[in-house]
């Protein structure tokens, strides 16, 4: 499996629509390419060689359930900025109706979080990763990539090596539709997917 800093911002969302002329996009890109870097990582974790794959994040102090572990902000922008970045060949990920991120390059430590099918963190909002349960010193910090992957044709090229009872083998863009996962992660998918799940329940036929 690849470390998450190599996968989180590479998918291109089909939701980005053509809103600007090329000249307008170029001007917009000049603004967003200098987006301030305010990504944050808890001092209770650090970068290590992962037992799962590649680099990973490990707890160096106990972390309580609900405690903020990571804040992802590098490359975050709105729909207009996402369209501009896409025109520059950058990968785009959508997190909420008007919250996107583009592949800003680099090797930010907070994005080096590996996948697990029974992770110890999940999403609190479009930016914030919190502890799903108590995390002990020495534990690797993990997240289920199915919490935010939503491309219908996506199937991970790697085989999951988390070794948990819940292991699905591969991550797909349709994992969020699985009722068991919806129940397990209720309210802790990306805001975009949370909205889709809520809408699907409202529109579901009643018995």
PDB file of C-alpha atoms in Angstrom:
ATOM      1  CA  UNK A   1       0.000   0.000   0.000  1.00  0.00           C
ATOM      2  CA  UNK A   2       1.157   3.526  -0.659  1.00  0.00           C
ATOM      3  CA  UNK A   3       1.481   6.209   1.954  1.00  0.00           C
ATOM      4  CA  UNK A   4      -1.441   8.605   1.814  1.00  0.00           C
ATOM      5  CA  UNK A   5       0.656  11.598   0.842  1.00  0.00           C
ATOM      6  CA  UNK A   6       1.006   9.926  -2.547  1.00  0.00           C
ATOM      7  CA  UNK A   7      -2.715   9.349  -3.028  1.00  0.00           C
ATOM      8  CA  UNK A   8      -4.879  11.854  -1.200  1.00  0.00           C
ATOM      9  CA  UNK A   9      -4.694  14.670  -3.740  1.00  0.00           C
ATOM     10  CA  UNK A  10      -4.197  12.809  -6.982  1.00  0.00           C
ATOM     11  CA  UNK A  11      -7.792  11.843  -7.914  1.00  0.00           C
ATOM     12  CA  UNK A  12      -9.586  14.253 -10.201  1.00  0.00           C
ATOM     13  CA  UNK A  13     -13.176  14.964  -9.232  1.00  0.00           C
ATOM     14  CA  UNK A  14     -15.643  15.050 -12.083  1.00  0.00           C
ATOM     15  CA  UNK A  15     -17.621  17.655 -10.160  1.00  0.00           C
ATOM     16  CA  UNK A  16     -15.409  20.538 -11.246  1.00  0.00           C
ATOM     17  CA  UNK A  17     -17.144  22.436 -14.038  1.00  0.00           C
ATOM     18  CA  UNK A  18     -15.751  24.827 -16.624  1.00  0.00           C
ATOM     19  CA  UNK A  19     -16.288  28.229 -15.039  1.00  0.00           C
ATOM     20  CA  UNK A  20     -13.550  30.402 -16.486  1.00  0.00           C
ATOM     21  CA  UNK A  21     -11.739  31.242 -19.686  1.00  0.00           C
ATOM     22  CA  UNK A  22      -8.126  30.100 -19.867  1.00  0.00           C
ATOM     23  CA  UNK A  23      -6.800  33.616 -19.224  1.00  0.00           C
ATOM     24  CA  UNK A  24      -8.986  33.919 -16.128  1.00  0.00           C
ATOM     25  CA  UNK A  25      -7.802  30.519 -14.939  1.00  0.00           C
ATOM     26  CA  UNK A  26      -4.166  31.531 -15.365  1.00  0.00           C
ATOM     27  CA  UNK A  27      -4.787  34.652 -13.293  1.00  0.00           C
ATOM     28  CA  UNK A  28      -6.598  32.641 -10.646  1.00  0.00           C
ATOM     29  CA  UNK A  29      -3.773  30.094 -10.524  1.00  0.00           C
ATOM     30  CA  UNK A  30      -1.262  32.818  -9.763  1.00  0.00           C
ATOM     31  CA  UNK A  31      -3.272  33.533  -6.617  1.00  0.00           C
ATOM     32  CA  UNK A  32      -3.937  30.005  -5.364  1.00  0.00           C
ATOM     33  CA  UNK A  33      -0.438  28.683  -6.117  1.00  0.00           C
ATOM     34  CA  UNK A  34       0.737  30.873  -3.223  1.00  0.00           C
ATOM     35  CA  UNK A  35      -1.975  29.620  -0.860  1.00  0.00           C
ATOM     36  CA  UNK A  36      -0.569  29.870   2.692  1.00  0.00           C
ATOM     37  CA  UNK A  37       0.529  26.586   4.209  1.00  0.00           C
ATOM     38  CA  UNK A  38      -1.290  26.108   7.501  1.00  0.00           C
ATOM     39  CA  UNK A  39      -1.496  22.333   7.702  1.00  0.00           C
ATOM     40  CA  UNK A  40      -0.998  21.088  11.269  1.00  0.00           C
ATOM     41  CA  UNK A  41       0.143  17.835  12.872  1.00  0.00           C
ATOM     42  CA  UNK A  42      -0.215  16.985  16.551  1.00  0.00           C
ATOM     43  CA  UNK A  43       3.082  17.035  18.487  1.00  0.00           C
ATOM     44  CA  UNK A  44       1.994  13.625  19.785  1.00  0.00           C
ATOM     45  CA  UNK A  45       2.783  11.968  16.443  1.00  0.00           C
ATOM     46  CA  UNK A  46       5.807  11.779  14.166  1.00  0.00           C
ATOM     47  CA  UNK A  47       6.909  10.363  10.817  1.00  0.00           C
ATOM     48  CA  UNK A  48       8.311   6.816  10.821  1.00  0.00           C
ATOM     49  CA  UNK A  49       8.989   3.886   8.524  1.00  0.00           C
ATOM     50  CA  UNK A  50       5.602   2.180   8.463  1.00  0.00           C
ATOM     51  CA  UNK A  51       4.967  -1.488   9.152  1.00  0.00           C
ATOM     52  CA  UNK A  52       2.073  -1.178   6.687  1.00  0.00           C
ATOM     53  CA  UNK A  53       3.923   0.422   3.771  1.00  0.00           C
ATOM     54  CA  UNK A  54       6.432   3.209   3.143  1.00  0.00           C
ATOM     55  CA  UNK A  55       6.268   6.181   5.477  1.00  0.00           C
ATOM     56  CA  UNK A  56       3.621   6.463   8.160  1.00  0.00           C
ATOM     57  CA  UNK A  57       2.668   8.373  11.286  1.00  0.00           C
ATOM     58  CA  UNK A  58       3.148   6.977  14.783  1.00  0.00           C
ATOM     59  CA  UNK A  59       1.923   8.108  18.191  1.00  0.00           C
ATOM     60  CA  UNK A  60       4.670   9.165  20.607  1.00  0.00           C
ATOM     61  CA  UNK A  61       2.137   9.934  23.355  1.00  0.00           C
ATOM     62  CA  UNK A  62      -1.312   8.644  24.244  1.00  0.00           C
ATOM     63  CA  UNK A  63      -4.142  10.294  22.302  1.00  0.00           C
ATOM     64  CA  UNK A  64      -7.691  10.492  23.636  1.00  0.00           C
ATOM     65  CA  UNK A  65     -10.816   9.668  21.581  1.00  0.00           C
ATOM     66  CA  UNK A  66     -11.993  12.796  19.759  1.00  0.00           C
ATOM     67  CA  UNK A  67      -8.629  14.541  20.052  1.00  0.00           C
ATOM     68  CA  UNK A  68      -7.468  16.415  16.941  1.00  0.00           C
ATOM     69  CA  UNK A  69      -4.601  14.592  15.263  1.00  0.00           C
ATOM     70  CA  UNK A  70      -4.191  16.341  11.902  1.00  0.00           C
ATOM     71  CA  UNK A  71      -5.461  19.391  10.067  1.00  0.00           C
ATOM     72  CA  UNK A  72      -5.155  19.244   6.276  1.00  0.00           C
ATOM     73  CA  UNK A  73      -5.072  22.658   4.606  1.00  0.00           C
ATOM     74  CA  UNK A  74      -2.258  22.539   2.042  1.00  0.00           C
ATOM     75  CA  UNK A  75      -3.650  23.195  -1.424  1.00  0.00           C
ATOM     76  CA  UNK A  76      -7.214  23.753  -0.220  1.00  0.00           C
ATOM     77  CA  UNK A  77      -9.298  26.100  -2.336  1.00  0.00           C
ATOM     78  CA  UNK A  78     -12.815  26.726  -3.641  1.00  0.00           C
ATOM     79  CA  UNK A  79     -14.469  25.509  -6.864  1.00  0.00           C
ATOM     80  CA  UNK A  80     -12.984  28.343  -8.910  1.00  0.00           C
ATOM     81  CA  UNK A  81      -9.504  27.679  -7.592  1.00  0.00           C
ATOM     82  CA  UNK A  82      -9.917  23.963  -8.233  1.00  0.00           C
ATOM     83  CA  UNK A  83     -10.817  24.610 -11.859  1.00  0.00           C
ATOM     84  CA  UNK A  84      -7.768  26.813 -12.261  1.00  0.00           C
ATOM     85  CA  UNK A  85      -5.519  24.197 -10.697  1.00  0.00           C
ATOM     86  CA  UNK A  86      -7.006  21.499 -12.916  1.00  0.00           C
ATOM     87  CA  UNK A  87      -6.162  23.559 -15.985  1.00  0.00           C
ATOM     88  CA  UNK A  88      -2.569  23.540 -14.756  1.00  0.00           C
ATOM     89  CA  UNK A  89      -2.594  19.744 -14.704  1.00  0.00           C
ATOM     90  CA  UNK A  90      -2.991  19.427 -10.951  1.00  0.00           C
ATOM     91  CA  UNK A  91      -4.943  16.547  -9.417  1.00  0.00           C
ATOM     92  CA  UNK A  92      -8.130  17.632  -7.651  1.00  0.00           C
ATOM     93  CA  UNK A  93     -10.024  16.167  -4.695  1.00  0.00           C
ATOM     94  CA  UNK A  94     -13.435  17.415  -3.564  1.00  0.00           C
ATOM     95  CA  UNK A  95     -14.246  17.431   0.164  1.00  0.00           C
ATOM     96  CA  UNK A  96     -17.453  19.491   0.364  1.00  0.00           C
ATOM     97  CA  UNK A  97     -19.754  21.403  -1.983  1.00  0.00           C
ATOM     98  CA  UNK A  98     -17.250  24.251  -2.366  1.00  0.00           C
ATOM     99  CA  UNK A  99     -14.149  22.819  -0.704  1.00  0.00           C
ATOM    100  CA  UNK A 100     -11.495  21.265  -2.918  1.00  0.00           C
ATOM    101  CA  UNK A 101      -7.793  20.575  -2.718  1.00  0.00           C
ATOM    102  CA  UNK A 102      -5.204  20.407  -5.465  1.00  0.00           C
ATOM    103  CA  UNK A 103      -1.959  18.465  -5.596  1.00  0.00           C
ATOM    104  CA  UNK A 104       0.488  21.054  -4.278  1.00  0.00           C
ATOM    105  CA  UNK A 105       3.468  18.714  -4.453  1.00  0.00           C
ATOM    106  CA  UNK A 106       6.013  18.371  -1.693  1.00  0.00           C
ATOM    107  CA  UNK A 107       6.043  15.726   0.987  1.00  0.00           C
ATOM    108  CA  UNK A 108       4.057  17.126   3.902  1.00  0.00           C
ATOM    109  CA  UNK A 109       4.244  14.795   6.889  1.00  0.00           C
ATOM    110  CA  UNK A 110       0.556  15.179   7.842  1.00  0.00           C
ATOM    111  CA  UNK A 111      -0.424  13.510   4.558  1.00  0.00           C
ATOM    112  CA  UNK A 112       1.741  10.422   5.199  1.00  0.00           C
ATOM    113  CA  UNK A 113      -1.132   8.584   6.854  1.00  0.00           C
ATOM    114  CA  UNK A 114      -1.692   5.001   5.765  1.00  0.00           C
ATOM    115  CA  UNK A 115      -4.987   3.251   5.134  1.00  0.00           C
ATOM    116  CA  UNK A 116      -6.600   0.731   7.464  1.00  0.00           C
ATOM    117  CA  UNK A 117     -10.011  -0.912   7.188  1.00  0.00           C
ATOM    118  CA  UNK A 118     -10.329  -0.483  10.971  1.00  0.00           C
ATOM    119  CA  UNK A 119      -8.652   2.921  11.423  1.00  0.00           C
ATOM    120  CA  UNK A 120      -7.986   4.803  14.636  1.00  0.00           C
ATOM    121  CA  UNK A 121      -8.889   8.194  13.108  1.00  0.00           C
ATOM    122  CA  UNK A 122     -11.694   9.623  10.990  1.00  0.00           C
ATOM    123  CA  UNK A 123     -12.903  12.964   9.614  1.00  0.00           C
ATOM    124  CA  UNK A 124     -14.465  15.650  11.795  1.00  0.00           C
ATOM    125  CA  UNK A 125     -14.918  18.044   8.854  1.00  0.00           C
ATOM    126  CA  UNK A 126     -13.313  18.771   5.484  1.00  0.00           C
ATOM    127  CA  UNK A 127      -9.975  19.563   7.122  1.00  0.00           C
ATOM    128  CA  UNK A 128      -9.774  17.933  10.536  1.00  0.00           C
ATOM    129  CA  UNK A 129      -8.778  14.376  11.418  1.00  0.00           C
ATOM    130  CA  UNK A 130      -9.602  13.235  14.967  1.00  0.00           C
ATOM    131  CA  UNK A 131      -9.027  10.081  16.986  1.00  0.00           C
ATOM    132  CA  UNK A 132     -11.788   7.511  16.485  1.00  0.00           C
ATOM    133  CA  UNK A 133     -10.745   5.682  19.641  1.00  0.00           C
ATOM    134  CA  UNK A 134      -7.930   5.819  22.186  1.00  0.00           C
ATOM    135  CA  UNK A 135      -4.519   5.678  20.494  1.00  0.00           C
ATOM    136  CA  UNK A 136      -1.589   4.371  22.511  1.00  0.00           C
ATOM    137  CA  UNK A 137       2.095   5.232  22.314  1.00  0.00           C
ATOM    138  CA  UNK A 138       3.628   3.294  19.433  1.00  0.00           C
ATOM    139  CA  UNK A 139       0.392   2.847  17.481  1.00  0.00           C
ATOM    140  CA  UNK A 140       0.464   3.788  13.812  1.00  0.00           C
ATOM    141  CA  UNK A 141      -2.029   6.516  12.893  1.00  0.00           C
ATOM    142  CA  UNK A 142      -4.388   5.242  10.195  1.00  0.00           C
ATOM    143  CA  UNK A 143      -7.495   6.342   8.338  1.00  0.00           C
ATOM    144  CA  UNK A 144      -9.887   4.537   5.989  1.00  0.00           C
ATOM    145  CA  UNK A 145      -9.408   6.039   2.522  1.00  0.00           C
ATOM    146  CA  UNK A 146     -13.036   5.103   1.860  1.00  0.00           C
ATOM    147  CA  UNK A 147     -14.015   8.065   4.048  1.00  0.00           C
ATOM    148  CA  UNK A 148     -13.214  10.447   1.195  1.00  0.00           C
ATOM    149  CA  UNK A 149     -12.649   8.446  -2.002  1.00  0.00           C
ATOM    150  CA  UNK A 150     -15.760   8.875  -4.148  1.00  0.00           C
ATOM    151  CA  UNK A 151     -14.835   8.251  -7.794  1.00  0.00           C
ATOM    152  CA  UNK A 152     -17.160   5.470  -8.956  1.00  0.00           C
ATOM    153  CA  UNK A 153     -14.486   3.869 -11.164  1.00  0.00           C
ATOM    154  CA  UNK A 154     -11.740   3.907  -8.521  1.00  0.00           C
ATOM    155  CA  UNK A 155     -10.276   0.627  -7.257  1.00  0.00           C
ATOM    156  CA  UNK A 156      -6.975   0.782  -5.383  1.00  0.00           C
ATOM    157  CA  UNK A 157      -4.066  -0.668  -7.357  1.00  0.00           C
ATOM    158  CA  UNK A 158      -2.580  -1.897  -4.093  1.00  0.00           C
ATOM    159  CA  UNK A 159      -3.868  -4.643  -1.818  1.00  0.00           C
ATOM    160  CA  UNK A 160      -4.620  -3.580   1.745  1.00  0.00           C
ATOM    161  CA  UNK A 161      -2.203  -4.948   4.315  1.00  0.00           C
ATOM    162  CA  UNK A 162      -3.909  -3.679   7.464  1.00  0.00           C
ATOM    163  CA  UNK A 163      -4.502  -7.233   8.704  1.00  0.00           C
ATOM    164  CA  UNK A 164      -7.717  -6.346  10.567  1.00  0.00           C
ATOM    165  CA  UNK A 165     -10.868  -8.464  10.769  1.00  0.00           C
ATOM    166  CA  UNK A 166     -12.668  -5.827   8.700  1.00  0.00           C
ATOM    167  CA  UNK A 167     -10.104  -5.815   5.869  1.00  0.00           C
ATOM    168  CA  UNK A 168     -11.772  -5.261   2.490  1.00  0.00           C
ATOM    169  CA  UNK A 169      -8.667  -6.049   0.432  1.00  0.00           C
ATOM    170  CA  UNK A 170      -9.047  -2.986  -1.790  1.00  0.00           C
ATOM    171  CA  UNK A 171     -10.447   0.525  -1.433  1.00  0.00           C
ATOM    172  CA  UNK A 172     -13.040   1.576  -4.007  1.00  0.00           C
ATOM    173  CA  UNK A 173     -14.922   4.740  -4.780  1.00  0.00           C
ATOM    174  CA  UNK A 174     -18.150   2.994  -3.817  1.00  0.00           C
ATOM    175  CA  UNK A 175     -17.171   1.882  -0.314  1.00  0.00           C
ATOM    176  CA  UNK A 176     -19.176   4.714   1.221  1.00  0.00           C
ATOM    177  CA  UNK A 177     -22.340   3.073  -0.143  1.00  0.00           C
ATOM    178  CA  UNK A 178     -21.832  -0.065   1.983  1.00  0.00           C
ATOM    179  CA  UNK A 179     -24.411   0.008   4.825  1.00  0.00           C
ATOM    180  CA  UNK A 180     -21.993  -1.493   7.352  1.00  0.00           C
ATOM    181  CA  UNK A 181     -19.438   1.241   6.660  1.00  0.00           C
ATOM    182  CA  UNK A 182     -22.103   3.945   6.810  1.00  0.00           C
ATOM    183  CA  UNK A 183     -23.049   2.690  10.249  1.00  0.00           C
ATOM    184  CA  UNK A 184     -19.454   2.288  11.450  1.00  0.00           C
ATOM    185  CA  UNK A 185     -18.358   5.762  10.351  1.00  0.00           C
ATOM    186  CA  UNK A 186     -21.671   7.620  10.697  1.00  0.00           C
ATOM    187  CA  UNK A 187     -21.080  11.355  10.339  1.00  0.00           C
ATOM    188  CA  UNK A 188     -17.334  10.977   9.867  1.00  0.00           C
ATOM    189  CA  UNK A 189     -16.943  10.671   6.116  1.00  0.00           C
ATOM    190  CA  UNK A 190     -15.954  13.780   4.181  1.00  0.00           C
ATOM    191  CA  UNK A 191     -18.736  16.394   4.388  1.00  0.00           C
ATOM    192  CA  UNK A 192     -19.508  15.770   0.705  1.00  0.00           C
ATOM    193  CA  UNK A 193     -20.059  12.042   1.263  1.00  0.00           C
ATOM    194  CA  UNK A 194     -21.921  12.653   4.525  1.00  0.00           C
ATOM    195  CA  UNK A 195     -24.358  14.754   2.489  1.00  0.00           C
ATOM    196  CA  UNK A 196     -24.756  12.067  -0.151  1.00  0.00           C
ATOM    197  CA  UNK A 197     -25.493   9.440   2.500  1.00  0.00           C
ATOM    198  CA  UNK A 198     -28.069  11.667   4.164  1.00  0.00           C
ATOM    199  CA  UNK A 199     -29.730  12.431   0.828  1.00  0.00           C
ATOM    200  CA  UNK A 200     -29.867   8.756  -0.126  1.00  0.00           C
ATOM    201  CA  UNK A 201     -31.611   7.928   3.141  1.00  0.00           C
ATOM    202  CA  UNK A 202     -34.148  10.704   2.703  1.00  0.00           C
ATOM    203  CA  UNK A 203     -34.948   9.637  -0.864  1.00  0.00           C
ATOM    204  CA  UNK A 204     -35.021   5.893  -0.120  1.00  0.00           C
ATOM    205  CA  UNK A 205     -38.485   4.328  -0.622  1.00  0.00           C
ATOM    206  CA  UNK A 206     -40.388   3.614   2.579  1.00  0.00           C
ATOM    207  CA  UNK A 207     -41.695   0.112   3.294  1.00  0.00           C
TER     208      UNK A 207
END
